[in-house]
């Protein structure tokens, strides 16, 4: 624009979901403030105090007995909206109230939701007034039609007494008729009464009650996006532990680790689309268990051979998703100890640490 602007005293505020896409020279000149996401309790308060009342009023249900229970909101937070903010939670709550309004109209109908009687009286009076005003216009139109017919018949009688002649006007194409000559037919538009008064909202009877609970929540927002947090409904068998993973979008995930043993020659097999670092963590974990087998109560003596005739297979479910990182080492180690000792791991405990085998 060729206009000088002094930016020496201007403060730029930038927001980003991740720092990886910010160029390094620009990031070096910024002061980064990390803002953590909302926890479940904070989302619950935001939904009950702000999101739900706003969505209810916007859907025209401010005076209706439609309730969204706290248990339903908690289900939304756990199984539908796991983002750091409340954007998707707001969309789900708005969708619930819109479907509740549609359900009221479909189930009850116009006969169950009548308009106020005074509104009906006003509409009837407006219709009667418009009909009475249109009646004189119809009478005037009929009188003018009769006059036009008389004038036309008189003109035809006068022309029959004179010899035929070709007027000059007939030789000119596309010539409009004289202004004093009336048209042969008049098409009057049909008058339709139009009401410009705004339609009044329907009154919902006080006996109508809708309650959204976790049981009927699927009717409003569909099936849960996150089906379940645990692979096992019951306590898992020995050899299964729970690991915690970090996703690229800033959220986390639960990653079970399953280990089993079978006759073999002491080999270790890994499946589940695991990266090189996780494979090394599994090797370190198995070596640590072998080195401390007596201390763990797996072998009767310190010199006893262990895993010379057994193979170990480690699998991490959801094999189509790649997994990488050293933080799964502790979960793999817990699965090994649980398998060889025959002890179940508490499913409420999740591991997220790497293994340091050569440190006390």
XYZ file of C-alpha atoms in Angstrom:
360
model
C 0.000 0.000 0.000
C 3.085 2.232 0.197
C 1.916 3.534 3.569
C 4.523 3.581 6.362
C 3.381 1.753 9.507
C 5.330 1.758 12.757
C 5.290 -1.791 14.199
C 7.838 -1.166 16.932
C 5.160 -0.954 19.643
C 2.795 -3.592 18.226
C 2.247 -6.873 20.070
C 1.419 -9.862 17.869
C -0.575 -12.681 19.490
C -0.480 -15.994 17.609
C -2.197 -19.280 18.370
C -1.328 -22.755 17.131
C -2.344 -26.321 17.903
C 1.196 -27.613 17.386
C 4.643 -26.025 17.279
C 5.976 -28.385 14.627
C 4.556 -26.366 11.731
C 6.008 -23.027 12.903
C 9.308 -22.141 11.178
C 12.265 -22.352 13.536
C 13.493 -18.729 12.995
C 10.010 -17.416 13.768
C 9.569 -19.710 16.766
C 12.916 -18.548 18.172
C 11.619 -14.962 18.265
C 8.389 -15.919 20.035
C 7.553 -16.354 23.670
C 5.607 -19.627 23.856
C 2.876 -20.024 26.464
C 1.560 -23.576 26.802
C -2.177 -23.681 27.512
C -3.430 -27.038 28.703
C -6.790 -28.438 27.637
C -9.881 -28.782 29.791
C -10.260 -31.760 32.087
C -13.538 -33.685 32.287
C -14.785 -31.764 35.335
C -14.196 -28.407 33.642
C -15.995 -29.560 30.502
C -18.937 -30.667 32.632
C -19.266 -27.230 34.233
C -18.941 -25.421 30.896
C -21.608 -27.632 29.348
C -24.108 -27.299 32.206
C -23.680 -23.548 32.716
C -23.262 -22.229 29.192
C -23.475 -24.709 26.312
C -26.708 -26.492 27.246
C -28.780 -23.354 28.109
C -27.657 -21.583 24.928
C -28.444 -24.583 22.719
C -31.837 -25.068 24.388
C -32.860 -21.458 23.814
C -31.589 -21.431 20.228
C -33.710 -24.503 19.441
C -36.913 -22.847 20.687
C -37.169 -25.039 23.780
C -36.579 -22.401 26.428
C -40.020 -23.010 27.994
C -40.141 -26.759 27.286
C -39.433 -29.513 29.794
C -36.408 -30.947 27.994
C -33.555 -32.021 30.249
C -30.035 -33.141 29.412
C -28.814 -35.108 32.420
C -25.309 -34.859 33.833
C -24.777 -38.543 33.141
C -25.523 -37.934 29.456
C -23.040 -35.039 29.350
C -20.435 -37.238 31.036
C -21.032 -39.902 28.372
C -20.587 -37.276 25.661
C -17.275 -36.204 27.161
C -15.926 -39.750 27.541
C -17.168 -41.472 24.390
C -17.936 -38.712 21.853
C -15.786 -35.619 22.499
C -12.242 -36.243 23.662
C -10.641 -33.118 22.245
C -8.788 -30.649 24.434
C -11.474 -27.961 24.051
C -15.267 -28.033 23.944
C -15.939 -27.382 20.245
C -17.230 -30.871 19.443
C -19.067 -30.996 22.751
C -20.948 -27.841 21.778
C -21.880 -29.351 18.403
C -23.199 -32.517 20.040
C -25.309 -30.610 22.578
C -26.793 -28.396 19.856
C -27.594 -31.485 17.805
C -29.357 -33.067 20.779
C -31.679 -30.099 21.328
C -32.431 -29.736 17.616
C -33.457 -33.371 17.425
C -35.521 -32.975 20.580
C -37.421 -30.088 18.963
C -37.984 -32.155 15.824
C -39.175 -35.074 17.931
C -41.753 -32.851 19.647
C -43.196 -31.684 16.338
C -43.253 -35.163 14.816
C -44.758 -36.918 17.833
C -47.288 -34.326 18.954
C -48.222 -32.509 15.750
C -50.258 -29.338 15.177
C -53.367 -30.654 16.885
C -51.430 -31.199 20.090
C -49.686 -27.849 19.848
C -52.451 -25.333 18.957
C -51.761 -21.686 18.378
C -53.249 -19.125 20.758
C -56.971 -18.456 20.251
C -56.442 -14.710 19.927
C -54.029 -15.343 17.061
C -56.655 -17.427 15.242
C -59.255 -14.646 15.717
C -56.896 -12.042 14.270
C -56.184 -14.196 11.208
C -59.907 -14.789 10.608
C -60.665 -11.055 10.848
C -57.854 -10.222 8.431
C -59.160 -12.775 5.914
C -62.722 -11.452 6.134
C -61.545 -7.870 5.608
C -59.560 -8.778 2.506
C -62.556 -10.649 1.030
C -64.909 -7.691 1.600
C -62.478 -5.301 -0.081
C -62.126 -7.505 -3.137
C -65.935 -7.806 -3.722
C -66.522 -4.184 -5.016
C -63.542 -4.564 -7.334
C -65.150 -7.605 -8.953
C -68.433 -5.713 -9.448
C -66.663 -2.760 -11.038
C -64.824 -5.110 -13.354
C -68.071 -6.733 -14.550
C -69.655 -3.313 -15.260
C -66.657 -2.194 -17.319
C -66.810 -5.445 -19.295
C -70.482 -4.837 -20.215
C -69.689 -1.271 -21.361
C -66.857 -2.567 -23.517
C -69.147 -5.136 -25.154
C -71.727 -2.421 -26.015
C -69.062 -0.199 -27.559
C -67.729 -3.059 -29.648
C -71.191 -3.951 -31.025
C -71.893 -0.292 -31.986
C -68.604 -0.041 -33.850
C -69.301 -3.228 -35.819
C -72.782 -1.919 -36.882
C -71.347 1.350 -38.206
C -68.691 -0.420 -40.197
C -71.238 -2.683 -41.958
C -73.035 0.292 -43.598
C -69.863 1.638 -45.194
C -68.077 0.064 -48.176
C -65.073 -2.034 -47.279
C -61.821 -0.231 -47.356
C -58.286 -1.033 -46.275
C -57.088 1.428 -43.677
C -53.550 2.628 -43.829
C -52.877 1.360 -40.312
C -53.506 -2.277 -41.406
C -50.620 -2.150 -43.871
C -48.135 -1.344 -41.090
C -47.090 -4.504 -39.252
C -46.850 -4.744 -35.481
C -48.995 -1.651 -35.072
C -50.509 -1.323 -31.601
C -54.262 -0.584 -31.346
C -55.370 2.990 -30.672
C -55.319 3.974 -27.053
C -59.074 4.673 -26.987
C -59.957 1.174 -28.194
C -60.551 -1.207 -25.267
C -59.041 -4.725 -25.393
C -61.284 -7.609 -26.367
C -60.607 -9.539 -23.168
C -59.478 -8.493 -19.730
C -57.735 -11.038 -17.485
C -57.924 -9.855 -13.936
C -55.459 -11.536 -11.488
C -57.055 -13.545 -8.749
C -56.849 -11.857 -5.395
C -55.203 -14.038 -2.738
C -55.300 -12.827 0.859
C -51.814 -12.523 2.332
C -51.089 -12.208 6.032
C -47.946 -10.314 6.971
C -48.292 -10.880 10.711
C -45.457 -12.953 12.209
C -46.365 -16.501 13.166
C -46.492 -17.014 16.902
C -44.462 -19.836 18.462
C -46.371 -22.912 19.496
C -47.075 -23.536 23.133
C -45.834 -26.905 24.308
C -48.134 -28.480 26.918
C -46.594 -28.723 30.391
C -47.271 -32.467 30.447
C -44.693 -33.080 27.714
C -41.363 -34.207 29.166
C -38.182 -35.304 27.382
C -35.110 -36.503 29.257
C -31.842 -37.322 27.521
C -29.951 -40.039 29.390
C -27.000 -42.290 28.504
C -29.504 -45.002 27.558
C -31.257 -42.981 24.812
C -28.306 -40.760 23.873
C -27.620 -42.894 20.803
C -30.959 -41.768 19.308
C -29.722 -38.173 19.198
C -25.988 -38.335 18.374
C -25.539 -41.845 17.013
C -23.159 -44.553 18.248
C -20.141 -43.595 20.354
C -17.043 -42.508 18.484
C -14.807 -44.156 21.079
C -16.408 -47.529 21.729
C -14.440 -48.595 24.795
C -11.311 -47.839 26.763
C -10.374 -51.409 27.632
C -9.850 -54.475 25.513
C -11.064 -56.744 28.313
C -14.418 -56.416 30.048
C -13.153 -58.636 32.885
C -9.725 -58.571 34.578
C -7.179 -59.571 31.928
C -5.258 -62.849 32.134
C -1.595 -63.000 33.173
C 0.659 -61.574 30.498
C -1.484 -58.539 29.668
C -0.639 -54.989 30.764
C -1.838 -51.517 29.843
C 0.410 -48.983 28.160
C -0.203 -45.314 27.499
C 0.573 -43.689 24.170
C 0.908 -40.140 22.907
C -0.711 -39.158 19.604
C 0.457 -36.470 17.227
C -2.623 -34.287 17.781
C -1.804 -33.819 21.458
C -4.184 -36.456 22.814
C -3.410 -39.824 24.353
C -4.437 -43.416 23.796
C -4.569 -46.681 25.718
C -2.407 -49.429 24.204
C -2.690 -52.909 25.735
C 0.360 -55.177 25.613
C -0.248 -58.928 25.306
C 2.472 -61.534 25.889
C 2.298 -65.319 25.633
C 4.767 -68.178 25.885
C 4.964 -71.437 23.940
C 7.499 -74.256 23.500
C 10.502 -73.195 21.450
C 14.139 -72.168 21.682
C 13.978 -68.838 23.546
C 13.096 -66.610 20.585
C 11.170 -63.338 20.852
C 8.511 -62.509 18.267
C 6.899 -59.052 18.010
C 3.735 -58.146 16.071
C 1.422 -55.130 15.861
C 3.281 -52.851 13.401
C 5.937 -51.928 15.951
C 8.809 -49.578 15.263
C 12.483 -50.271 15.787
C 12.645 -48.467 19.140
C 9.752 -50.482 20.589
C 11.402 -53.695 19.393
C 14.581 -52.717 21.211
C 12.554 -51.924 24.342
C 11.038 -55.423 24.221
C 14.513 -56.966 23.916
C 15.722 -54.916 26.887
C 12.693 -55.927 28.953
C 13.164 -59.632 28.256
C 16.886 -59.405 29.086
C 16.079 -57.654 32.365
C 13.597 -60.369 33.339
C 16.177 -63.075 32.588
C 18.798 -61.254 34.646
C 16.477 -60.876 37.639
C 14.496 -64.099 37.333
C 15.545 -65.357 40.784
C 14.799 -62.030 42.482
C 11.369 -61.991 40.847
C 10.594 -65.489 42.087
C 10.501 -67.007 38.612
C 13.428 -69.454 39.035
C 14.241 -71.464 42.192
C 17.986 -70.688 42.125
C 20.111 -67.863 40.700
C 21.893 -70.272 38.352
C 18.752 -71.911 36.958
C 18.229 -71.720 33.200
C 15.283 -69.655 32.060
C 13.552 -69.483 28.663
C 15.869 -71.994 27.038
C 12.984 -74.102 25.760
C 10.250 -71.454 25.496
C 9.474 -68.773 22.908
C 7.812 -65.475 23.773
C 5.355 -63.645 21.533
C 4.445 -59.989 22.212
C 1.529 -58.367 20.402
C 0.050 -54.868 20.604
C -3.539 -54.676 19.247
C -4.708 -52.378 16.438
C -2.047 -53.681 14.112
C -2.971 -51.256 11.325
C -1.683 -48.329 13.407
C 2.072 -47.883 13.641
C 3.602 -47.622 17.118
C 6.987 -46.206 17.993
C 8.838 -44.852 21.001
C 10.737 -46.019 24.094
C 7.949 -45.245 26.563
C 6.288 -48.639 26.009
C 9.199 -50.432 27.704
C 7.684 -50.464 31.189
C 4.354 -51.841 29.937
C 6.166 -54.618 28.040
C 8.257 -55.420 31.119
C 5.119 -55.617 33.272
C 3.555 -58.013 30.749
C 6.661 -60.269 30.921
C 6.689 -60.392 34.729
C 2.936 -61.036 34.822
C 3.266 -63.868 32.289
C 6.165 -65.691 33.958
C 4.858 -65.308 37.501
C 1.222 -65.993 36.645
C 0.002 -62.799 38.336
C -2.645 -60.515 36.839
C -1.871 -56.840 36.324
C -4.381 -54.343 37.701
C -6.279 -53.034 34.618
C -6.583 -49.603 36.228
C -2.807 -49.098 36.123
C -1.199 -47.720 32.959
C 2.548 -47.569 32.280
C 4.375 -44.848 30.350
C 8.123 -45.063 30.999
C 11.232 -46.401 29.319
C 13.521 -49.078 30.785
C 17.005 -48.332 32.161
C 18.373 -51.861 32.687
C 21.907 -50.941 33.806
C 20.926 -48.477 36.523
C 20.037 -49.471 40.082
